[in-house]
CSV table of C-alpha atoms in Angstrom, one decimal:
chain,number,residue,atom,x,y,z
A,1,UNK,CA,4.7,10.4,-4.5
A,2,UNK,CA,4.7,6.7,-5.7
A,3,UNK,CA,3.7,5.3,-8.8
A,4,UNK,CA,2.5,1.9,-8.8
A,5,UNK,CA,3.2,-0.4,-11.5
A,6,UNK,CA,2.2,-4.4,-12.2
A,7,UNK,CA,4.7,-6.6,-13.5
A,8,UNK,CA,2.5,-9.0,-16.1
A,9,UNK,CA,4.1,-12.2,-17.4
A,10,UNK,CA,3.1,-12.1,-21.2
A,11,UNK,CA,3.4,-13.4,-24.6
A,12,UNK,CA,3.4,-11.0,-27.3
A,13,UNK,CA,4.0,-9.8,-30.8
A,14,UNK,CA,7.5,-9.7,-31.9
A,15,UNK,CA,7.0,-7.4,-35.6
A,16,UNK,CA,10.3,-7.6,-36.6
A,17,UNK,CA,11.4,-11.1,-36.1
A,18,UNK,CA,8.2,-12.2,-36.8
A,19,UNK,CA,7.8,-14.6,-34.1
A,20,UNK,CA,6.2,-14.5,-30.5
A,21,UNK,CA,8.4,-12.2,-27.9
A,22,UNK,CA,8.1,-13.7,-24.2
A,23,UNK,CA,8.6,-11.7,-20.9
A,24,UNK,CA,7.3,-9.1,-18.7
A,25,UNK,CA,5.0,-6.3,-18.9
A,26,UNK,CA,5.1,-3.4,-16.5
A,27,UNK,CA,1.4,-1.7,-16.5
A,28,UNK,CA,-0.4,1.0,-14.4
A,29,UNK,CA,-3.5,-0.6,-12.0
A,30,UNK,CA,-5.6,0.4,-14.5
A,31,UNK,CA,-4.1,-1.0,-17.8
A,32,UNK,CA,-5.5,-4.5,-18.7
A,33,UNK,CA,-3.2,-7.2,-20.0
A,34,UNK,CA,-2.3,-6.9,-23.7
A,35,UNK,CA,-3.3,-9.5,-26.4
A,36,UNK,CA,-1.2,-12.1,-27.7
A,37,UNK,CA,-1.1,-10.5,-31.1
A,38,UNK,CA,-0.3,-6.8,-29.6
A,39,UNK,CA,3.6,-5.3,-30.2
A,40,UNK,CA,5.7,-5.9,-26.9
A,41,UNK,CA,7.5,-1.9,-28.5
A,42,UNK,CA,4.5,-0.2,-27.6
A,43,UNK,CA,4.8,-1.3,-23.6
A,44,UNK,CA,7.6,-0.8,-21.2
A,45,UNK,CA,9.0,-4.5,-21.1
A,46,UNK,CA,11.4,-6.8,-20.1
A,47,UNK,CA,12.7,-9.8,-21.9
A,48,UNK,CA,13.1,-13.2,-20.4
A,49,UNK,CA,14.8,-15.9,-22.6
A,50,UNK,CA,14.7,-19.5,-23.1
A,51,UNK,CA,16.4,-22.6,-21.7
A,52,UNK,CA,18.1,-22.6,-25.2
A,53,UNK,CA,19.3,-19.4,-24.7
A,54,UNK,CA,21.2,-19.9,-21.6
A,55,UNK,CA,22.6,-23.0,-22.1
A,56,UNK,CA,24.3,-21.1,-24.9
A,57,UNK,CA,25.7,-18.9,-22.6
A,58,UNK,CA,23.3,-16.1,-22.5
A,59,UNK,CA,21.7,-13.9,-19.3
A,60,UNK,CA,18.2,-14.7,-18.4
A,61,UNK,CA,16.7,-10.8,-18.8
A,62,UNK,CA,17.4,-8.0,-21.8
A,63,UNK,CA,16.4,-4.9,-21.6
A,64,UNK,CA,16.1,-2.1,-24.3
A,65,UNK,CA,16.2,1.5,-24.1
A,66,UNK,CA,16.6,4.0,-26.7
A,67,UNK,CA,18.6,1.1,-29.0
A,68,UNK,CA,20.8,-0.1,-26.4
A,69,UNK,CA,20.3,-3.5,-24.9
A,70,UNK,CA,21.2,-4.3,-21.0
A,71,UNK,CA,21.5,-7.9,-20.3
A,72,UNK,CA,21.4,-9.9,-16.9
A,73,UNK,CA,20.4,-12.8,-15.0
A,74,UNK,CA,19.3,-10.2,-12.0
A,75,UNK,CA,15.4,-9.1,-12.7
A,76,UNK,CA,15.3,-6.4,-10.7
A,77,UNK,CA,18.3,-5.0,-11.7
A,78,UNK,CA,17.1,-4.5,-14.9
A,79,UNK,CA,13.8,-3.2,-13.2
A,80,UNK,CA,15.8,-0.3,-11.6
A,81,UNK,CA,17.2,0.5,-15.0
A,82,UNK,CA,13.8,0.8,-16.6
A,83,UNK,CA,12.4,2.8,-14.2
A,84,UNK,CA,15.3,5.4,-13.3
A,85,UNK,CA,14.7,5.8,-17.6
A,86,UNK,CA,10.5,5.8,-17.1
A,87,UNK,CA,10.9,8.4,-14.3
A,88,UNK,CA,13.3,10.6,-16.8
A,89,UNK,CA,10.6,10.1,-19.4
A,90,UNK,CA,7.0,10.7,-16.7
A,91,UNK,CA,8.4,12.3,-14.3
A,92,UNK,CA,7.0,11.0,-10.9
A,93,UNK,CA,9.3,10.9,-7.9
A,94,UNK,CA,9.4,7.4,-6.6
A,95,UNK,CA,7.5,3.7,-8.0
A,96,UNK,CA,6.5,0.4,-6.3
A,97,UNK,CA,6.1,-2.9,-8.4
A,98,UNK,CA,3.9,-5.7,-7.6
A,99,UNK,CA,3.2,-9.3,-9.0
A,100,UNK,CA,-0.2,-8.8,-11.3
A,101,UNK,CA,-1.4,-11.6,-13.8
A,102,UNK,CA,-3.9,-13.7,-11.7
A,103,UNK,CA,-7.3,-11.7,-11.7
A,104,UNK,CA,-6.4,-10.6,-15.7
A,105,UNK,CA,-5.9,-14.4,-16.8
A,106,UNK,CA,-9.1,-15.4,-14.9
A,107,UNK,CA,-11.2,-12.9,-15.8
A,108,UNK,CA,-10.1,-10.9,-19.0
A,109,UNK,CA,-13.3,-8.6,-18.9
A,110,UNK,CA,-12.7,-7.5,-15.4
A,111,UNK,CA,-14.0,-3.9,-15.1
A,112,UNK,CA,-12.3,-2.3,-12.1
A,113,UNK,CA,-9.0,-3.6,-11.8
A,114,UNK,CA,-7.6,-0.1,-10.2
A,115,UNK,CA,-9.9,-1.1,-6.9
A,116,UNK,CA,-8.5,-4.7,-7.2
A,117,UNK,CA,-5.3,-3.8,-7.0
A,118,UNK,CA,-5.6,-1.2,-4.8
A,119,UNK,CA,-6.7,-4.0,-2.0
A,120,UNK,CA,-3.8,-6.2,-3.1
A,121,UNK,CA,-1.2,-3.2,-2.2
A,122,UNK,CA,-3.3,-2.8,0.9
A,123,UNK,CA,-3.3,-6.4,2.1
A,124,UNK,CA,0.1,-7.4,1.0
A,125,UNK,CA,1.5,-7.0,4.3
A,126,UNK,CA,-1.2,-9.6,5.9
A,127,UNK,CA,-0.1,-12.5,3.9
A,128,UNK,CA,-3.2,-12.0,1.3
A,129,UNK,CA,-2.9,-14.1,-2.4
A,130,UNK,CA,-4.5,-13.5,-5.7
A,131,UNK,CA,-6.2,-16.8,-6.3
A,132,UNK,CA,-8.9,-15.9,-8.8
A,133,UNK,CA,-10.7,-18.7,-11.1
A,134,UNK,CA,-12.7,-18.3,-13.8
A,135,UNK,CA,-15.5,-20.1,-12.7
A,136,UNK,CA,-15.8,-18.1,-9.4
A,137,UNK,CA,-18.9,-15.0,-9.7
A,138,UNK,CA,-15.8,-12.9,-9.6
A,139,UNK,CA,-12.0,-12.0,-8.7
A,140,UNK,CA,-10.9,-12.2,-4.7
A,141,UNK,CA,-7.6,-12.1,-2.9
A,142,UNK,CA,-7.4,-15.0,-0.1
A,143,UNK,CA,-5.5,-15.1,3.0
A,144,UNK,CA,-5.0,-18.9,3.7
A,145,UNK,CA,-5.3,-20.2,7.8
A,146,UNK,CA,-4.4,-23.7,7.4
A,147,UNK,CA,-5.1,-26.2,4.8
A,148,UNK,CA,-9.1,-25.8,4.6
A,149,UNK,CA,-9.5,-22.4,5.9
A,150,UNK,CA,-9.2,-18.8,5.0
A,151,UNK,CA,-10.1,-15.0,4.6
A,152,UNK,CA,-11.6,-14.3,1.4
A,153,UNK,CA,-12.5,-10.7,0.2
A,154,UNK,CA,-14.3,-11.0,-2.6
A,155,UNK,CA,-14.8,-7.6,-5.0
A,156,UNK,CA,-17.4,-7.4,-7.4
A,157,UNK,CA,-17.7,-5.8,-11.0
A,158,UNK,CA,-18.0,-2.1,-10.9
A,159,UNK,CA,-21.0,-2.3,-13.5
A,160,UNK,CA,-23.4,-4.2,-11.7
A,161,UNK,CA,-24.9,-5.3,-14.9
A,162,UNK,CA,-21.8,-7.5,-15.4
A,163,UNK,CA,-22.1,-9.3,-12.3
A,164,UNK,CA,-23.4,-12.8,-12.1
A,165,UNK,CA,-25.3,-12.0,-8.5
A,166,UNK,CA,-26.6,-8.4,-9.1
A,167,UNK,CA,-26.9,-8.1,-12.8
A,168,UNK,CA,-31.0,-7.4,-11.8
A,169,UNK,CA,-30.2,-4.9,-9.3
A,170,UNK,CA,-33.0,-2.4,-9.2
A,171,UNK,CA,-32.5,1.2,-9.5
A,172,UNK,CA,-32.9,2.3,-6.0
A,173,UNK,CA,-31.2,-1.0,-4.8
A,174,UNK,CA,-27.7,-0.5,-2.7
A,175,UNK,CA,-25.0,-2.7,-4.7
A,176,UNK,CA,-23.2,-4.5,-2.0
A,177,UNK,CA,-20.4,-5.5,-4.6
A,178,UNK,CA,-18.3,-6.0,-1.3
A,179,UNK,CA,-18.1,-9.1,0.6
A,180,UNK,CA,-15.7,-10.7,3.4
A,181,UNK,CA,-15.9,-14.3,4.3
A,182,UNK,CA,-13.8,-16.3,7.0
A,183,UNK,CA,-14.2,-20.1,5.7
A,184,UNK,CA,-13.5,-23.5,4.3
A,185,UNK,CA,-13.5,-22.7,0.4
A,186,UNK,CA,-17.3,-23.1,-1.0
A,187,UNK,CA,-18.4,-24.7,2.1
A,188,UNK,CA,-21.6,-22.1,4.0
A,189,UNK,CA,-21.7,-24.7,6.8
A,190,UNK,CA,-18.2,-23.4,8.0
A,191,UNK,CA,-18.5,-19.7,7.9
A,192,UNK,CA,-17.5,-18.5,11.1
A,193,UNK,CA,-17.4,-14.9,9.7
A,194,UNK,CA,-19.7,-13.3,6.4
A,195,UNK,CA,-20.8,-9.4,5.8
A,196,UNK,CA,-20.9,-7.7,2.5
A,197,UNK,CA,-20.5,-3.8,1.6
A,198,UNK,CA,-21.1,-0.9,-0.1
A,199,UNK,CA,-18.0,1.0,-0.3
A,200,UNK,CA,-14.5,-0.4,-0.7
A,201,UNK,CA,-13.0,2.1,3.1
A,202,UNK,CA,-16.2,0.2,4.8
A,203,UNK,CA,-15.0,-3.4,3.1
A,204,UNK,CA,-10.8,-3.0,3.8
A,205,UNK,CA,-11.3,-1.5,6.9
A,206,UNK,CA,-13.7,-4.7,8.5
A,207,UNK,CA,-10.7,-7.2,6.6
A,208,UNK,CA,-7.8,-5.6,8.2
A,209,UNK,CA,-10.0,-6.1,11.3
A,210,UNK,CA,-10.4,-9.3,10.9
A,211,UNK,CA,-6.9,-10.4,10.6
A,212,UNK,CA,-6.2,-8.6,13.9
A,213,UNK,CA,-9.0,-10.6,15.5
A,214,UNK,CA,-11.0,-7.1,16.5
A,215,UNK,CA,-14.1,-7.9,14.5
A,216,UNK,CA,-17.3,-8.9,17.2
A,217,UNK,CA,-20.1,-10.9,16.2
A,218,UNK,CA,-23.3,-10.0,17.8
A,219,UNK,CA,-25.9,-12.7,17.9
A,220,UNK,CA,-29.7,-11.2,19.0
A,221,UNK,CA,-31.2,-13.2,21.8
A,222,UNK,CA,-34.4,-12.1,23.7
A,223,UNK,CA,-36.6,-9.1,22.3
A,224,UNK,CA,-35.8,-10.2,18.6
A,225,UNK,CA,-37.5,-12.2,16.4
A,226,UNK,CA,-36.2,-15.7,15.8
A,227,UNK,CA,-33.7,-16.8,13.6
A,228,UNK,CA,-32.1,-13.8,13.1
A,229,UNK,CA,-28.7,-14.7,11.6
A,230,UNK,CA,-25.6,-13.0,13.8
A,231,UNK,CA,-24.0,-9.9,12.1
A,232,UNK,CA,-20.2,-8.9,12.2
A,233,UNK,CA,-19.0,-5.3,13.7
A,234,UNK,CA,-15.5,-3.6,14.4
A,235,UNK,CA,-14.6,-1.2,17.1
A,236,UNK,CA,-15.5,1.5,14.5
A,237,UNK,CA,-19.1,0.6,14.3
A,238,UNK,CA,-19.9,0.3,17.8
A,239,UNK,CA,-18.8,4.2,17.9
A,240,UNK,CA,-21.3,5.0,15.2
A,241,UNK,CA,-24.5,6.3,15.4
A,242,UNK,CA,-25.8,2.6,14.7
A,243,UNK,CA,-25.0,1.6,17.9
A,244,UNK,CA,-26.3,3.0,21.6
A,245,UNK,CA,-24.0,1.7,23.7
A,246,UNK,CA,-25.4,3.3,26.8
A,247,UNK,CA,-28.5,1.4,26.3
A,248,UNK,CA,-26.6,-1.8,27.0
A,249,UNK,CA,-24.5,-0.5,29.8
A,250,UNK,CA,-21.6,-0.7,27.7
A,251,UNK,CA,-18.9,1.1,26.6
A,252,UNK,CA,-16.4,0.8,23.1
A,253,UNK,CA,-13.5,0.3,26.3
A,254,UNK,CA,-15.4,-2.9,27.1
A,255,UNK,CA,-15.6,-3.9,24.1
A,256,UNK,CA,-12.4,-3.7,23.0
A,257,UNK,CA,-11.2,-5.7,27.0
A,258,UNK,CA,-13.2,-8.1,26.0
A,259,UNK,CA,-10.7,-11.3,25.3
A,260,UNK,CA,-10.3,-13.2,22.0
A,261,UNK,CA,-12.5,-16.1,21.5
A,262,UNK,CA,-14.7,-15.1,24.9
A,263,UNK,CA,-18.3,-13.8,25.1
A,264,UNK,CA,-20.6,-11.5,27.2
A,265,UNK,CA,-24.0,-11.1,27.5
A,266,UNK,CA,-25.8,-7.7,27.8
A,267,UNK,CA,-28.9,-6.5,28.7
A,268,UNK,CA,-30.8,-3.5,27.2
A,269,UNK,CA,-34.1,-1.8,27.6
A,270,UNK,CA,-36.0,-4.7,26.1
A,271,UNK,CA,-34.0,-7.1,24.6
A,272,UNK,CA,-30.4,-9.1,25.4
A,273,UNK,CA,-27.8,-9.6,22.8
A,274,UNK,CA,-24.3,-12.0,23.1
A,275,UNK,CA,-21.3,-9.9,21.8
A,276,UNK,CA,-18.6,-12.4,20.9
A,277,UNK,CA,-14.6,-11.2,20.1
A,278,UNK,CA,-14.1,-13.4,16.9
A,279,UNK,CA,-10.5,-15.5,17.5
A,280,UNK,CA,-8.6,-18.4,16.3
A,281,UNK,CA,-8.5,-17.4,12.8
């Protein structure tokens, strides 16, 4: 069983030199970033020294544990140390680390960081960043395709009364705190992909989709009304109950043959519909 831990770049409280201690903070997913004026003691913690200090011959990193100090220029050596001691102290059987810092900087009052860094350990593998500003509605993780473009995943706050788009969500309203964009940055005119969500398994699963170029957009043609904006699907929805295949003549195997970037038309009972294998992304 893993334990996942953040590795926080802080400044904190040093009580008994009386001065500001610099380094890094090692946090569960859950734990928000400490104050300024908090004790760097009361965390696990690494220190990272000065310019000053290494010209004077000194390592980069020190370490304490139960009064004795470990020094080295080698981070994650120290990290190994720390955590063969944390795993003594907790008792789990294996940990990961990952970079945190971003979402906490940009948006202290963040209320669900478990989920947000749930989808950074779930995306890390397709080249997705933490690139959260403040003045955004809330945090995302990106996944840049060249120098305008990119997969955005956007994740709301879990209290919808703290969110700057569904703050007035009514009671028996669904909270779509989910949303998955493929764009230039702020620009609707681009979009070539948009869908938002309820859960988080509904939201991840469509992303990882996406990346793999098996998300479909199907645009309604004749029998609808006009207007009707395309929506986005994966191979798992067209095997839901949402969809009657049959009806079109189609099958998920035709689906899923169909080639990246092409189209096909299909015609059902009453109506015709363009299904569309989303590529070059």
């Amino acid at each position: 069983m893993f334990e996942f831990y953040k590795r926080i770049s802080a400044t904190l409280n040093d009580p008994y030199n009386n001065q500001d201690w610099n380094g890094f903070v090692y946090l569960s997913l859950d734990q928000k970033k400490p104050s300024r004026d908090e004790d760097y003691h009361n965390f696990y913690t690494i220190q990272k020294y000065d310019e000053k200090w290494l010209k004077m011959g000194g390592k980069k990193y020190s370490l304490l544990i139960e009064r004795s100090e470990i020094t080295s220029d080698n981070l994650e050596e120290l990290e190994k140390h720390l955590f063969k001691w944390i795993k003594g102290e907790v008792g789990f059987d294996d940990y990961r680390i990952i970079w945190g810092g971003g979402v906490e900087s940009e948006f202290p009052d963040y209320d669900d960081l478990e989920t947000y860094y749930k989808a950074k350990l779930d995306l890390s593998l397709y080249g997705f960043e933490d690139q959260c500003l403040h003045n955004e509605a809330m945090p995302h993780l990106c996944k840049p395709l060249d120098e305008d473009k990119a997969i955005r995943f956007w994740i709301d706050f879990k209290d919808h009364k703290s969110s700057d788009l569904h703050y007035d969500k009514k009671e028996d309203e669904t909270y779509l705190r989910y949303f998955v964009e493929c764009s230039e940055y702020g620009d609707y005119d681009t979009r070539q992909v948009a869908k938002n969500f309820e859960t988080y398994e509904e939201a991840i699963h469509f992303v990882k989709s996406l990346v793999k170029s098996c998300v479909y957009m199907v645009e309604w043609k004749e029998g609808y009304p006009e207007n009707i904006p395309p929506e986005f699907f994966t191979l798992k929805d067209f095997e839901g109950e949402e969809w009657n295949l049959e009806a079109y003549n189609l099958s998920v195997d035709d689906i899923e043959g169909l080639l990246i970037g092409n189209s096909m038309d299909s015609v059902g009972v009453n109506d015709r519909i363009t299904i569309t294998r989303m590529g070059d992304i």
